[in-house]
Tab-separated table of C-alpha atoms in Angstrom:
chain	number	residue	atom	x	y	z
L	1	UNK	CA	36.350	27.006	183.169
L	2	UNK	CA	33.773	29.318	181.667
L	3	UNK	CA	35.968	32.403	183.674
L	4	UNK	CA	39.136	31.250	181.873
L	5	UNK	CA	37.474	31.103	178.784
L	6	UNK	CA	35.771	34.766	179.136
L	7	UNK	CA	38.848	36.480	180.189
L	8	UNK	CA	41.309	34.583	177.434
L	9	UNK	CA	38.609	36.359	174.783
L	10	UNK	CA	38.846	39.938	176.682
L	11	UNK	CA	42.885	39.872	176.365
L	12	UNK	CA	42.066	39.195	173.309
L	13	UNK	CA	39.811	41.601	171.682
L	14	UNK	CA	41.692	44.646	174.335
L	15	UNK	CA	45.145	43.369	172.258
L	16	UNK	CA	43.516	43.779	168.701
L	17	UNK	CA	41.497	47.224	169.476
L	18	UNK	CA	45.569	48.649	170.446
L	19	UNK	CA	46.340	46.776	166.679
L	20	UNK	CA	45.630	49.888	165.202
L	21	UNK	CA	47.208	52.393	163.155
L	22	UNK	CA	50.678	52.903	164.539
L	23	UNK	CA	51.392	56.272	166.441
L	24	UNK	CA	54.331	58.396	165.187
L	25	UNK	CA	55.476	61.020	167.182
L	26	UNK	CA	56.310	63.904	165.011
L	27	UNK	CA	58.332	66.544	166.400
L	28	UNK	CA	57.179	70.324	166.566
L	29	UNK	CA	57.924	72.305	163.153
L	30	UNK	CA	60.594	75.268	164.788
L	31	UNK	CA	61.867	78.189	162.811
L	32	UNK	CA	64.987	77.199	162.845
L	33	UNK	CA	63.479	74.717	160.975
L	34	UNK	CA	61.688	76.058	158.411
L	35	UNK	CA	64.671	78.450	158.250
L	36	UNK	CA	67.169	75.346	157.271
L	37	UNK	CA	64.155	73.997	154.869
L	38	UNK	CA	63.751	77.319	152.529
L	39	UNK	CA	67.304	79.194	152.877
L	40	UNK	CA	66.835	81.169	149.838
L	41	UNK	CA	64.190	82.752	151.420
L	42	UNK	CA	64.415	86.251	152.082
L	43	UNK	CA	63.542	87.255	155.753
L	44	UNK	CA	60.570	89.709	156.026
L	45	UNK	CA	62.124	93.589	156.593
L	46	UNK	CA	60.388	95.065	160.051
L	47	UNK	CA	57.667	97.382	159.365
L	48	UNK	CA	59.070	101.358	159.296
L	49	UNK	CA	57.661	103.539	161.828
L	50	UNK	CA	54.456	105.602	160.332
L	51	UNK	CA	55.039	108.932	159.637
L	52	UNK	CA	53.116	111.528	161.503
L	53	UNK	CA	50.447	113.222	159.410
L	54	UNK	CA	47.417	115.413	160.096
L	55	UNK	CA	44.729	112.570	158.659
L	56	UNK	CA	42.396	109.923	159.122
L	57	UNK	CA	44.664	107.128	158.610
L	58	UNK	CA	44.979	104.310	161.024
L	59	UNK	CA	48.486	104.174	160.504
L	60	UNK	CA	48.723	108.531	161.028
L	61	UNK	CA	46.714	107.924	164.407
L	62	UNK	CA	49.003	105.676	165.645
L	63	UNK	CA	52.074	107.504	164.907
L	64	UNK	CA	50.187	110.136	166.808
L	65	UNK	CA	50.127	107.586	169.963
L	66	UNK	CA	53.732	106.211	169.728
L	67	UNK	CA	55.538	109.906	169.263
L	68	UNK	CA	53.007	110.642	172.901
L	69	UNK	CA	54.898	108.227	174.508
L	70	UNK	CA	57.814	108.393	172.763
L	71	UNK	CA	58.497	111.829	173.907
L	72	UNK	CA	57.151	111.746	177.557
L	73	UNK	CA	60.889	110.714	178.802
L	74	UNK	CA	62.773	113.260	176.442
L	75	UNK	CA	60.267	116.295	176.581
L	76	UNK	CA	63.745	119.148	177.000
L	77	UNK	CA	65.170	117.347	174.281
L	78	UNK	CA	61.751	117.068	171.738
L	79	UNK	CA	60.982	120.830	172.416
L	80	UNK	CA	64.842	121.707	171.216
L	81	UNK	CA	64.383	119.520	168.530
L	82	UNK	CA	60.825	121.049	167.518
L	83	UNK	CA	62.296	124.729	167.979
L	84	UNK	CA	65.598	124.043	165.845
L	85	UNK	CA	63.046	122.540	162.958
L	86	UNK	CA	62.571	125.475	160.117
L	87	UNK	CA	58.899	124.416	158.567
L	88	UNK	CA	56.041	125.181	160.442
L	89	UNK	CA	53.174	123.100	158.558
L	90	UNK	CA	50.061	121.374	160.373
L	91	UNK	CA	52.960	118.414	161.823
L	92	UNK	CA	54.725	120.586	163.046
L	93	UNK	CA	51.904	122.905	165.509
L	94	UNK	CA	50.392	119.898	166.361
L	95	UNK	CA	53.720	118.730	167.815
L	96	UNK	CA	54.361	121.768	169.946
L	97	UNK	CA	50.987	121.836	170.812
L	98	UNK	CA	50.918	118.338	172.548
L	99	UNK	CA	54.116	119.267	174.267
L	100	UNK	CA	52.960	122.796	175.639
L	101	UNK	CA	49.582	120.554	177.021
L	102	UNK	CA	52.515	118.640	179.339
L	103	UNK	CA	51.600	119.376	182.774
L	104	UNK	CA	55.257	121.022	183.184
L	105	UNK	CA	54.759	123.471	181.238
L	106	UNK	CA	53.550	127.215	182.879
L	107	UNK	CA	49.699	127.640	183.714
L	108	UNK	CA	48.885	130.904	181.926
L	109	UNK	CA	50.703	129.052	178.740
L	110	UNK	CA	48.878	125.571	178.560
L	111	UNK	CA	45.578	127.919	179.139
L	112	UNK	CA	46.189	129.598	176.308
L	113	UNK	CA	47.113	126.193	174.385
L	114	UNK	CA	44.080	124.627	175.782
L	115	UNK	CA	41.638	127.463	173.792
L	116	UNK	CA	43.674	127.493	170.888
L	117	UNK	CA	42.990	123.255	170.856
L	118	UNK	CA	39.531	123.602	171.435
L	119	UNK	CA	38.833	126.005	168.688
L	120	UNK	CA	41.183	123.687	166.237
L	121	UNK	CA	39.567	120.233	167.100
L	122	UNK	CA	36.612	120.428	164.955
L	123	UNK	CA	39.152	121.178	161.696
L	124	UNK	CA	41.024	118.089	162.132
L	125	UNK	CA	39.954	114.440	161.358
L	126	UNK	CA	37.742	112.852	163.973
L	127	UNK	CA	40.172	110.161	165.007
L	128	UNK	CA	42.988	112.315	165.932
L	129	UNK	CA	40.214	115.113	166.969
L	130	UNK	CA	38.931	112.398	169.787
L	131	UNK	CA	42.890	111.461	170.726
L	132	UNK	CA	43.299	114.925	171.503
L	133	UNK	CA	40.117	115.577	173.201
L	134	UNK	CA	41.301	113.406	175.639
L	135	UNK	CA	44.505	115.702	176.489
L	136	UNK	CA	41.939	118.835	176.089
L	137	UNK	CA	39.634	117.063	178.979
L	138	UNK	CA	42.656	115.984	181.537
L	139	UNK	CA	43.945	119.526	181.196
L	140	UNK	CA	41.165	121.050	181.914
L	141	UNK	CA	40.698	119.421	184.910
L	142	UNK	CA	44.329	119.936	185.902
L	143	UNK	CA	43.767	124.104	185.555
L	144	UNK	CA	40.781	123.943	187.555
L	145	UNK	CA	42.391	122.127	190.028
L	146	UNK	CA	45.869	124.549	189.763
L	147	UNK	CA	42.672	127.633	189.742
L	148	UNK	CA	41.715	126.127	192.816
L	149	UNK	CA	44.809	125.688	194.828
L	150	UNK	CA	45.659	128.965	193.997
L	151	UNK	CA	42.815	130.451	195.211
L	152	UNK	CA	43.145	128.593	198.068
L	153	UNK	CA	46.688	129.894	198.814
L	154	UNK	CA	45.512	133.445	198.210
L	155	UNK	CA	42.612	132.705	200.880
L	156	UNK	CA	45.370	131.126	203.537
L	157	UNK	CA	47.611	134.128	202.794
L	158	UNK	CA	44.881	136.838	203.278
L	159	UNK	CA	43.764	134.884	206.744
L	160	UNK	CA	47.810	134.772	207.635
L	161	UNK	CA	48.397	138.450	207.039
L	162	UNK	CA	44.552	138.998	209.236
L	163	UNK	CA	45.925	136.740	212.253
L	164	UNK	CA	49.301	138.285	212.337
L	165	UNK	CA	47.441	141.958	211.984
L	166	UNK	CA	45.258	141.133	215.097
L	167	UNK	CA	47.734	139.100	216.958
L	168	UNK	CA	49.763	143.067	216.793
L	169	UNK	CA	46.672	144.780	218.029
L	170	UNK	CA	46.204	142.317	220.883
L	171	UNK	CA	49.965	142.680	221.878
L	172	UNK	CA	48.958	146.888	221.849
L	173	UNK	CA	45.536	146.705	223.323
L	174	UNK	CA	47.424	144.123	226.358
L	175	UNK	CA	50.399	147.336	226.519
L	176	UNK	CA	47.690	149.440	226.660
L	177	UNK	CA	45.967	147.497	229.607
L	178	UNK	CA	49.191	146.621	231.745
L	179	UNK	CA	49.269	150.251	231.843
L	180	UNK	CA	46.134	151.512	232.718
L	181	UNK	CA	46.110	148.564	235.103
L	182	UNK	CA	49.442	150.215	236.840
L	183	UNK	CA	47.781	153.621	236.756
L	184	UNK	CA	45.101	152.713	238.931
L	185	UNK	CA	47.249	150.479	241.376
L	186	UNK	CA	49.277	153.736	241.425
L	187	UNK	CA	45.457	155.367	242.331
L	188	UNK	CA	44.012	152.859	244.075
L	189	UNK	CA	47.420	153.138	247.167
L	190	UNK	CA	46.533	155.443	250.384
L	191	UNK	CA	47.966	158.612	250.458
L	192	UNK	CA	51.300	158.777	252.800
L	193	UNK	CA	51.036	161.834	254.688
L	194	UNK	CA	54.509	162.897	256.026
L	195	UNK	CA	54.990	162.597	259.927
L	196	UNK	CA	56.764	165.822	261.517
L	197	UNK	CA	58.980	165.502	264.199
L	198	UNK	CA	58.317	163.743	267.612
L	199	UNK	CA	55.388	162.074	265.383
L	200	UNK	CA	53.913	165.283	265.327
L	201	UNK	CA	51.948	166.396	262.005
């Protein structure tokens, strides 16, 4: 009886603790939403591209990055656009000189480039000084490694011409021997001596 009684007072007291506050489901707030709540509202105009500049703005450092990689697809079509351009102010140099640091462009030219950048990095602002640095750095490495290659093709070309050189003066020193070697089979046969007649001498 006791049992009955104990678990008639637990239904109880579980059904009054769910009495609570009652839960209301409220939906997600969209933008469509908020779009239908505040028409009038006028929607926020996308942020223009910053314009390239030679300074230490954030916003000038990373217009530097996007026109980078803007330009890596289109690098025939930047370098006509940069030649048909009239001024020639600080933009404008820097420009050209990122594109002549492309790895397609001719050795003896990005060398050239590559001391001209290294004597202008300490006159421009230190956060477009350090992005640039890094181009400085990973062409440097690419013209030792082109300086390298060369050399080694100038090595393998000087050992070609020497093997083909001494591969001709074996094939004349071997002449040389098949003949001596034929001159003294010619000495080395006995001497016929003419028989007469009747195998008289």
């Amino acid at each position: 009886m006791k049992l009955f009684i104990h678990l008639g007072l637990a239904t109880l007291l579980s059904g009054c603790q769910l009495l609570g506050k009652p839960v209301t489901v409220t939906e997600p707030v969209t933008t469509a939403a908020v779009a239908e709540v505040a028409p009038g509202a006028a929607a926020e105009p996308a942020a223009l591209p910053a314009q390239l500049a030679v300074n230490d703005e954030p916003t000038a450092l990373l217009a530097w990055v996007h026109y980078r990689a803007s330009i890596l697809g289109q690098l025939n079509e930047e370098r006509e656009r940069l030649g048909s351009e009239p001024l020639t102010d600080k933009v404008w140099q820097l420009k050209r000189t990122i594109l002549q640091l492309h790895p397609d462009t001719p050795y003896l030219s990005r060398l050239r480039v590559q001391m001209q950048l290294t004597e202008q990095l300490p006159k421009l602002p230190a956060p477009l000084a350090e992005l640039l640095s890094w181009d400085l750095v990973f062409n440097q490495k690419l013209l030792e490694a082109e300086s390298a290659v060369s050399a080694l093709t100038r090595l393998n070309a000087q050992q070609h011409d020497n093997i083909e050189r001494l591969q001709k003066t074996n094939r004349e020193l071997q002449k040389k021997i098949d003949a001596l070697t034929q001159i003294e089979a010619q000495l080395n046969q006995p001497a016929v001596i003419p028989e007469g007649n009747n195998g008289q001498y």
